[in-house]
Every structure is written in C-alpha cells, then in structure tokens.
Coordinates of N, CA, C and O in Angstrom, one line a residue:
M1 N 52.2 26.4 150.0 CA 51.2 27.3 150.6 C 51.8 28.6 150.9 O 52.9 28.7 151.3
S2 N 51.0 29.6 150.7 CA 51.5 31.0 150.9 C 51.2 31.5 152.3 O 50.2 31.2 152.9
D3 N 52.1 32.4 152.8 CA 51.8 33.1 154.0 C 50.9 34.3 153.8 O 50.5 35.0 154.7
H4 N 50.6 34.7 152.6 CA 49.8 35.8 152.2 C 48.4 35.6 152.7 O 47.7 34.7 152.3
P5 N 47.9 36.6 153.5 CA 46.5 36.4 154.1 C 45.5 36.6 153.0 O 45.7 37.3 152.0
E6 N 44.3 36.0 153.2 CA 43.2 36.2 152.3 C 42.8 37.7 152.4 O 42.8 38.2 153.5
Q7 N 42.4 38.3 151.3 CA 42.0 39.7 151.3 C 40.7 39.9 150.7 O 40.3 39.1 149.8
D8 N 40.0 40.9 151.1 CA 38.7 41.3 150.5 C 39.1 41.7 149.0 O 40.0 42.5 148.8
Q9 N 38.4 41.2 148.1 CA 38.7 41.5 146.7 C 38.1 42.7 146.1 O 38.3 43.0 144.9
R10 N 37.3 43.5 146.8 CA 36.7 44.7 146.3 C 37.7 45.7 145.9 O 38.8 45.8 146.6
E11 N 37.5 46.4 144.8 CA 38.4 47.5 144.4 C 37.8 48.8 144.9 O 36.6 48.9 145.0
A12 N 38.7 49.8 145.0 CA 38.2 51.1 145.3 C 37.6 51.7 144.1 O 37.8 51.2 143.0
S13 N 36.8 52.7 144.3 CA 36.1 53.4 143.1 C 37.2 53.9 142.1 O 38.3 54.2 142.5
P14 N 36.8 54.0 140.9 CA 37.7 54.6 139.9 C 38.3 56.0 140.3 O 39.4 56.3 140.1
R15 N 37.4 56.8 140.9 CA 37.8 58.1 141.3 C 38.9 58.0 142.4 O 39.9 58.7 142.4
T16 N 38.7 57.1 143.4 CA 39.6 56.9 144.5 C 40.9 56.4 144.0 O 42.0 56.8 144.3
Q17 N 40.8 55.4 143.1 CA 42.0 54.8 142.5 C 42.9 55.9 141.8 O 44.1 55.9 141.9
A18 N 42.2 56.7 141.0 CA 42.9 57.8 140.3 C 43.6 58.8 141.2 O 44.7 59.2 141.0
R19 N 42.9 59.1 142.3 CA 43.4 60.0 143.3 C 44.7 59.4 144.0 O 45.7 60.1 144.1
I20 N 44.6 58.1 144.3 CA 45.8 57.4 144.9 C 46.9 57.3 143.9 O 48.1 57.6 144.3
R21 N 46.7 56.9 142.7 CA 47.7 56.8 141.7 C 48.4 58.1 141.4 O 49.6 58.2 141.2
D22 N 47.6 59.2 141.3 CA 48.1 60.5 141.1 C 49.0 61.0 142.2 O 50.1 61.5 141.9
S23 N 48.6 60.8 143.4 CA 49.5 61.1 144.6 C 50.8 60.3 144.6 O 51.9 60.8 144.8
F24 N 50.6 59.0 144.3 CA 51.8 58.1 144.3 C 52.8 58.5 143.3 O 54.0 58.5 143.5
A25 N 52.3 58.9 142.1 CA 53.2 59.3 141.0 C 54.0 60.6 141.4 O 55.1 60.8 140.8
R26 N 53.5 61.4 142.4 CA 54.3 62.5 142.8 C 55.3 62.2 143.8 O 56.1 63.1 144.2
Q27 N 55.4 61.0 144.3 CA 56.4 60.6 145.3 C 57.7 60.3 144.7 O 57.9 59.2 144.0
G28 N 58.6 61.2 144.8 CA 60.0 61.0 144.3 C 60.7 59.7 144.7 O 61.3 59.0 144.0
L29 N 60.5 59.4 146.0 CA 61.2 58.2 146.5 C 60.7 56.9 145.9 O 61.4 56.0 145.5
M30 N 59.3 56.8 145.8 CA 58.8 55.6 145.2 C 59.2 55.5 143.7 O 59.6 54.4 143.3
R31 N 59.3 56.6 143.0 CA 59.7 56.6 141.6 C 61.2 56.2 141.6 O 61.6 55.3 140.8
H32 N 62.0 56.7 142.5 CA 63.4 56.4 142.5 C 63.7 54.9 142.8 O 64.5 54.3 142.2
L33 N 62.9 54.4 143.7 CA 63.0 53.0 144.1 C 62.5 52.0 143.0 O 62.8 50.9 142.9
G34 N 61.6 52.6 142.2 CA 60.9 51.7 141.1 C 59.7 51.0 141.7 O 59.3 50.0 141.1
A35 N 59.1 51.5 142.7 CA 57.9 50.8 143.3 C 56.7 51.1 142.5 O 56.6 52.2 141.9
E36 N 55.7 50.2 142.6 CA 54.5 50.3 141.8 C 53.3 49.9 142.7 O 53.4 48.9 143.4
I37 N 52.2 50.6 142.6 CA 51.0 50.2 143.2 C 50.3 49.1 142.4 O 50.2 49.3 141.1
T38 N 50.0 48.0 143.0 CA 49.3 47.0 142.2 C 47.9 46.7 142.6 O 47.2 46.1 141.8
E39 N 47.5 47.1 143.7 CA 46.1 46.9 144.2 C 45.7 48.1 145.0 O 46.4 48.5 145.9
I40 N 44.4 48.6 144.8 CA 43.8 49.6 145.6 C 42.4 49.2 146.0 O 41.6 49.1 145.1
A41 N 42.2 49.0 147.2 CA 40.8 48.6 147.7 C 40.5 49.5 148.9 O 41.4 50.1 149.5
P42 N 39.2 49.6 149.3 CA 38.9 50.4 150.4 C 39.6 49.9 151.7 O 39.5 48.7 152.1
G43 N 40.5 50.7 152.2 CA 41.3 50.4 153.4 C 42.4 49.4 153.2 O 43.0 48.9 154.1
R44 N 42.8 49.2 151.9 CA 44.0 48.3 151.7 C 44.7 48.7 150.4 O 44.0 48.9 149.3
V45 N 46.0 48.7 150.4 CA 46.8 49.0 149.2 C 48.0 48.1 149.2 O 48.6 47.8 150.2
H46 N 48.3 47.6 148.0 CA 49.5 46.8 147.8 C 50.5 47.6 146.9 O 50.2 48.2 145.9
I47 N 51.8 47.5 147.3 CA 52.9 48.2 146.6 C 54.0 47.1 146.4 O 54.4 46.4 147.3
V48 N 54.4 47.0 145.1 CA 55.4 46.0 144.8 C 56.7 46.7 144.4 O 56.7 47.8 143.8
L49 N 57.8 46.1 144.8 CA 59.2 46.6 144.5 C 59.9 45.4 144.0 O 60.1 44.4 144.7
R50 N 60.3 45.5 142.7 CA 61.1 44.4 142.1 C 62.5 44.4 142.7 O 63.1 45.4 142.9
S51 N 63.0 43.2 143.0 CA 64.4 43.1 143.5 C 65.4 43.3 142.4 O 65.3 42.7 141.3
R52 N 66.3 44.2 142.7 CA 67.4 44.5 141.7 C 68.6 45.1 142.5 O 68.4 45.5 143.7
P53 N 69.8 45.1 142.0 CA 70.9 45.5 142.8 C 70.8 46.8 143.5 O 71.3 47.0 144.6
E54 N 70.1 47.8 142.9 CA 70.0 49.1 143.4 C 69.3 49.2 144.7 O 69.3 50.2 145.4
V55 N 68.5 48.2 145.1 CA 67.6 48.3 146.3 C 68.1 47.2 147.3 O 67.4 47.0 148.3
T56 N 69.2 46.6 147.1 CA 69.7 45.5 148.0 C 70.8 46.1 148.9 O 71.4 47.1 148.7
Q57 N 71.0 45.3 150.0 CA 72.1 45.6 150.9 C 73.3 44.7 150.5 O 73.2 43.9 149.5
Q58 N 74.3 44.6 151.4 CA 75.6 44.0 151.0 C 75.4 42.4 150.9 O 76.3 41.8 150.3
H59 N 74.4 41.8 151.4 CA 74.2 40.4 151.3 C 73.3 40.0 150.2 O 73.0 38.8 150.0
G60 N 72.7 41.0 149.5 CA 71.8 40.7 148.4 C 70.4 40.7 148.7 O 69.5 40.5 147.9
Y61 N 70.0 40.9 150.0 CA 68.6 41.0 150.4 C 68.1 42.4 150.1 O 68.9 43.4 150.1
V62 N 66.8 42.6 149.9 CA 66.2 43.9 149.7 C 66.5 44.7 151.0 O 66.3 44.2 152.1
H63 N 67.0 45.9 150.9 CA 67.4 46.7 152.0 C 66.2 47.0 152.9 O 65.1 47.3 152.4
A64 N 66.5 47.0 154.2 CA 65.4 47.4 155.2 C 64.8 48.7 154.9 O 63.6 49.0 155.2
G65 N 65.6 49.7 154.5 CA 65.1 51.0 154.2 C 64.1 51.0 153.0 O 63.1 51.7 153.1
A66 N 64.4 50.2 152.0 CA 63.4 50.1 150.9 C 62.2 49.4 151.3 O 61.1 49.7 151.0
T67 N 62.4 48.3 152.1 CA 61.3 47.5 152.7 C 60.4 48.4 153.5 O 59.1 48.4 153.3
S68 N 60.9 49.2 154.4 CA 60.1 50.0 155.3 C 59.5 51.2 154.5 O 58.4 51.6 154.8
A69 N 60.2 51.7 153.5 CA 59.6 52.8 152.7 C 58.3 52.4 152.0 O 57.3 53.1 152.0
I70 N 58.3 51.2 151.4 CA 57.1 50.8 150.7 C 56.0 50.4 151.6 O 54.8 50.6 151.4
A71 N 56.4 49.9 152.8 CA 55.4 49.5 153.8 C 54.7 50.8 154.3 O 53.5 50.8 154.5
D72 N 55.5 51.8 154.6 CA 54.9 53.1 155.1 C 54.0 53.7 154.0 O 52.9 54.1 154.4
S73 N 54.4 53.7 152.8 CA 53.5 54.2 151.7 C 52.2 53.4 151.6 O 51.1 53.9 151.4
A74 N 52.4 52.1 151.6 CA 51.2 51.2 151.5 C 50.1 51.5 152.6 O 48.9 51.6 152.3
G75 N 50.6 51.7 153.8 CA 49.7 52.0 154.9 C 49.1 53.4 154.7 O 47.9 53.6 154.9
G76 N 49.9 54.3 154.4 CA 49.4 55.7 154.2 C 48.3 55.8 153.1 O 47.2 56.4 153.3
Y77 N 48.5 55.1 152.0 CA 47.5 55.1 150.9 C 46.3 54.3 151.3 O 45.2 54.6 150.8
A78 N 46.5 53.2 152.0 CA 45.3 52.4 152.5 C 44.4 53.3 153.3 O 43.2 53.3 153.1
A79 N 45.0 54.1 154.2 CA 44.2 55.1 155.0 C 43.5 56.1 154.1 O 42.3 56.4 154.2
L80 N 44.2 56.6 153.1 CA 43.7 57.7 152.2 C 42.5 57.2 151.4 O 41.6 58.0 151.1
T81 N 42.4 55.9 151.1 CA 41.3 55.4 150.4 C 40.0 55.6 151.1 O 38.9 55.6 150.5
L82 N 40.0 55.8 152.4 CA 38.8 55.9 153.3 C 38.4 57.4 153.6 O 37.4 57.6 154.2
F83 N 39.2 58.4 153.1 CA 39.0 59.7 153.5 C 38.6 60.6 152.3 O 38.9 60.3 151.2
P84 N 37.9 61.7 152.7 CA 37.4 62.7 151.6 C 38.6 63.2 150.8 O 39.7 63.3 151.2
E85 N 38.2 63.7 149.6 CA 39.2 64.2 148.7 C 40.0 65.5 149.2 O 41.1 65.8 148.7
D86 N 39.4 66.2 150.1 CA 40.0 67.4 150.6 C 41.0 67.1 151.8 O 41.3 68.1 152.5
T87 N 41.3 65.9 152.0 CA 42.2 65.5 153.1 C 43.4 64.7 152.6 O 43.4 64.2 151.5
E88 N 44.4 64.7 153.4 CA 45.7 63.9 153.1 C 46.0 63.2 154.4 O 45.3 63.4 155.5
V89 N 47.0 62.4 154.4 CA 47.5 61.7 155.6 C 49.0 61.9 155.7 O 49.7 62.0 154.7
L90 N 49.5 61.9 157.0 CA 50.9 62.0 157.3 C 51.2 60.9 158.3 O 50.4 60.7 159.2
T91 N 52.3 60.3 158.2 CA 52.7 59.2 159.2 C 53.2 59.9 160.5 O 54.0 60.8 160.4
V92 N 52.6 59.5 161.6 CA 53.0 59.9 162.9 C 54.1 59.1 163.4 O 55.1 59.5 164.0
E93 N 53.9 57.7 163.3 CA 54.9 56.8 163.7 C 54.6 55.4 163.1 O 53.5 55.2 162.7
Y94 N 55.7 54.6 163.0 CA 55.5 53.2 162.6 C 56.6 52.4 163.1 O 57.7 52.9 163.4
K95 N 56.3 51.1 163.3 CA 57.3 50.2 163.8 C 57.2 49.0 162.8 O 56.1 48.5 162.5
L96 N 58.3 48.5 162.4 CA 58.4 47.4 161.4 C 59.3 46.3 162.0 O 60.5 46.6 162.3
N97 N 58.8 45.1 162.2 CA 59.7 44.0 162.6 C 60.1 43.3 161.4 O 59.3 42.8 160.6
L98 N 61.4 43.1 161.2 CA 62.0 42.3 160.1 C 62.1 40.9 160.6 O 62.9 40.6 161.5
L99 N 61.3 40.0 160.0 CA 61.2 38.6 160.4 C 62.1 37.7 159.8 O 62.6 36.7 160.4
S100 N 62.5 38.0 158.5 CA 63.5 37.2 157.8 C 64.0 38.0 156.6 O 63.4 39.0 156.3
P101 N 65.1 37.6 156.0 CA 65.7 38.4 154.9 C 64.7 38.5 153.8 O 63.9 37.6 153.5
A102 N 64.6 39.7 153.3 CA 63.7 40.1 152.2 C 64.3 39.5 150.9 O 65.1 40.2 150.2
L103 N 63.9 38.3 150.5 CA 64.4 37.7 149.3 C 63.3 37.4 148.4 O 62.1 37.3 148.8
G104 N 63.6 37.3 147.1 CA 62.6 37.0 146.1 C 62.8 37.8 144.8 O 63.7 38.6 144.7
D105 N 61.9 37.5 143.9 CA 61.9 38.3 142.7 C 61.4 39.7 142.9 O 61.8 40.6 142.2
Q106 N 60.6 39.8 143.9 CA 60.1 41.1 144.3 C 59.6 41.0 145.8 O 59.5 40.0 146.3
I107 N 59.4 42.2 146.4 CA 58.7 42.3 147.7 C 57.4 43.0 147.5 O 57.3 43.8 146.6
E108 N 56.4 42.7 148.3 CA 55.1 43.3 148.2 C 54.7 43.8 149.6 O 54.6 43.0 150.5
A109 N 54.4 45.0 149.7 CA 53.9 45.6 150.9 C 52.4 45.7 150.9 O 51.9 46.2 149.9
V110 N 51.7 45.3 151.9 CA 50.3 45.4 152.0 C 50.0 46.3 153.3 O 50.3 45.9 154.4
G111 N 49.4 47.4 153.0 CA 48.9 48.3 154.1 C 47.4 48.0 154.3 O 46.6 48.1 153.3
T112 N 47.0 47.8 155.5 CA 45.6 47.5 155.8 C 45.1 48.3 157.0 O 45.8 48.3 158.0
V113 N 44.0 49.1 156.8 CA 43.5 49.9 157.9 C 42.9 49.0 159.0 O 42.0 48.2 158.7
L114 N 43.4 49.1 160.2 CA 42.8 48.4 161.3 C 41.7 49.2 162.0 O 40.7 48.7 162.4
R115 N 41.9 50.5 162.1 CA 40.9 51.4 162.7 C 41.1 52.8 162.1 O 42.0 53.5 162.4
P116 N 40.1 53.2 161.3 CA 40.1 54.6 160.8 C 39.6 55.5 161.9 O 38.7 55.1 162.7
G117 N 40.1 56.7 162.0 CA 39.6 57.7 162.9 C 39.4 59.1 162.3 O 39.9 59.3 161.2
R118 N 38.7 60.0 163.1 CA 38.6 61.3 162.6 C 39.9 62.0 162.5 O 40.2 62.8 161.6
T119 N 40.8 61.7 163.4 CA 42.2 62.3 163.4 C 43.3 61.3 163.2 O 44.1 61.5 162.3
L120 N 43.3 60.3 164.0 CA 44.3 59.2 163.9 C 43.8 58.0 163.4 O 42.7 57.5 163.7
T121 N 44.6 57.3 162.5 CA 44.2 56.0 161.9 C 45.4 55.1 162.1 O 46.5 55.4 162.0
V122 N 45.0 53.8 162.4 CA 46.0 52.8 162.7 C 45.9 51.8 161.6 O 44.9 51.3 161.2
C123 N 47.1 51.4 161.0 CA 47.2 50.4 159.9 C 48.2 49.3 160.3 O 49.1 49.5 161.0
R124 N 47.9 48.2 159.7 CA 48.8 47.0 159.8 C 49.7 47.1 158.5 O 49.2 47.4 157.4
L125 N 50.9 46.8 158.7 CA 51.9 46.7 157.6 C 52.5 45.3 157.5 O 53.0 44.8 158.4
D126 N 52.3 44.7 156.3 CA 52.9 43.4 156.1 C 53.7 43.5 154.8 O 53.3 44.1 153.8
V127 N 54.9 42.9 154.8 CA 55.7 42.8 153.6 C 56.1 41.4 153.3 O 56.5 40.6 154.2
F128 N 55.9 41.0 152.1 CA 56.1 39.6 151.7 C 57.2 39.6 150.6 O 57.3 40.4 149.7
G129 N 58.1 38.6 150.7 CA 59.0 38.2 149.7 C 58.3 37.3 148.7 O 57.7 36.3 149.2
V130 N 58.4 37.6 147.4 CA 57.6 36.8 146.5 C 58.6 36.2 145.5 O 59.4 36.9 144.8
R131 N 58.7 34.9 145.4 CA 59.5 34.1 144.5 C 58.7 33.0 143.8 O 58.1 32.2 144.5
D132 N 58.8 33.0 142.5 CA 58.1 32.0 141.7 C 56.6 31.9 142.1 O 56.1 30.8 142.3
G133 N 56.0 33.0 142.4 CA 54.5 33.0 142.8 C 54.2 32.7 144.2 O 53.1 32.7 144.6
Q134 N 55.2 32.3 145.0 CA 55.1 32.0 146.4 C 55.4 33.1 147.3 O 56.5 33.8 147.0
S135 N 54.6 33.4 148.3 CA 54.8 34.6 149.2 C 55.3 34.1 150.5 O 54.8 33.1 151.0
K136 N 56.2 34.8 151.1 CA 56.7 34.6 152.5 C 56.7 35.9 153.2 O 57.3 36.9 152.8
L137 N 56.1 35.9 154.4 CA 56.0 37.1 155.2 C 57.5 37.4 155.7 O 58.1 36.5 156.3
V138 N 58.0 38.6 155.4 CA 59.4 38.9 155.8 C 59.4 40.1 156.8 O 60.4 40.3 157.4
A139 N 58.3 40.9 156.9 CA 58.2 42.0 157.8 C 56.8 42.3 158.2 O 55.9 42.1 157.3
T140 N 56.6 42.7 159.4 CA 55.2 43.1 159.8 C 55.3 44.2 160.8 O 56.4 44.4 161.5
G141 N 54.3 45.1 160.8 CA 54.4 46.2 161.8 C 53.0 46.9 161.8 O 52.0 46.4 161.4
Q142 N 53.1 48.0 162.5 CA 51.9 48.9 162.7 C 52.3 50.3 162.5 O 53.4 50.7 162.8
Q143 N 51.3 51.1 162.1 CA 51.5 52.5 161.7 C 50.4 53.3 162.3 O 49.2 52.9 162.3
T144 N 50.7 54.6 162.7 CA 49.7 55.5 163.0 C 49.9 56.7 162.1 O 51.0 57.2 161.9
L145 N 48.7 57.2 161.6 CA 48.7 58.3 160.6 C 47.8 59.3 161.2 O 46.8 59.0 161.9
I146 N 48.0 60.6 160.8 CA 47.1 61.7 161.1 C 46.5 62.2 159.8 O 47.2 62.4 158.8
R147 N 45.2 62.5 159.9 CA 44.5 63.0 158.8 C 44.6 64.5 158.9 O 44.4 65.1 159.9
V148 N 45.0 65.2 157.8 CA 45.1 66.6 157.7 C 44.4 67.2 156.5 O 44.1 66.4 155.6
D149 N 44.1 68.5 156.5 CA 43.5 69.1 155.3 C 44.5 69.1 154.2 O 45.7 69.4 154.5
A150 N 44.1 68.9 153.0 CA 44.9 69.0 151.8 C 45.4 70.4 151.7 O 44.6 71.4 151.9
P151 N 46.6 70.6 151.2 CA 47.1 72.0 151.0 C 46.3 72.6 149.9 O 45.9 72.0 148.9
A152 N 46.1 73.9 150.0 CA 45.3 74.7 149.0 C 46.1 74.7 147.7 O 47.3 74.8 147.7
G153 N 45.4 74.6 146.6 CA 46.1 74.7 145.3 C 46.6 73.5 144.8 O 47.2 73.0 144.1

C-alpha cells in the first residue's frame, strides 16, 4: 500500500500547462538537478527527481537541499496554476519536516494549494521516495507564497 494520497485527476488547461512548463524550463537549478514536472493540475503540481550520485549526501540518501528545492518549486507552480498570466509567485517562507531518509529510484514532490489568496497563498508540500512503484512519504511541510505582477517584457 502506498502513502501517496488520492489526488484529483483533472489536468490544467493546455495553456496553463505550457505556461508552467515554460517557466520551469527557465529555472537553472531545476535543470541542474535534473528535475522534471510530471503532472500539472489546477492547484497541484508534481516534480520528480531521479536518484543519482550527484543529488545524494554522504549516506546515499537524496540530499535535503535537493528534496526541499523540488518541494518549493512544486508548491510555487501549484499556486501559479490558479493565477492570471500577468502574475508570478515568490516564496515568502516554507518549512519542511524530513520524516525519513529520502530513498528510492526517485523522489516526487507534490505541491498542493491549501488556500489561494489575492496576495498570499498557502500550499502543502509532500515529498515521496518512490521505489519499484511504491511510494513512501519522506518529507512534508507548508509554504507561503506572494503573488506579484509579472516583470514587463
């Protein structure tokens, strides 16, 4: 049995998906880590990071920095799915509790909007270690984001 919660299966519109994927492609850190967006739904985004030596710490677990980076991005993009095209989001703060070592073939961060707001939005962040198709919750947290106007140009 998986720890992965049941999720709404709706996908975001093609236009929203393209907007999110375009923004994600401009993130140097996500590219450097080798992270990929695997699902985009209204108020929910999944990001996967395959386990490999470059993203592990000294014991072979996926490093907490890599874990928290994909969790932060998953929450930010989950929020962005709900906002107009002329806006962006920035993280104000987040807290991530590491529940067990991040082991598996990959880790998957799921950002879910708990409460969207005109200015501040709160998201839940869950990270799962995935091995042989089985998921185990390895980190959970909460994030606050601020909606801002997109830069001109």
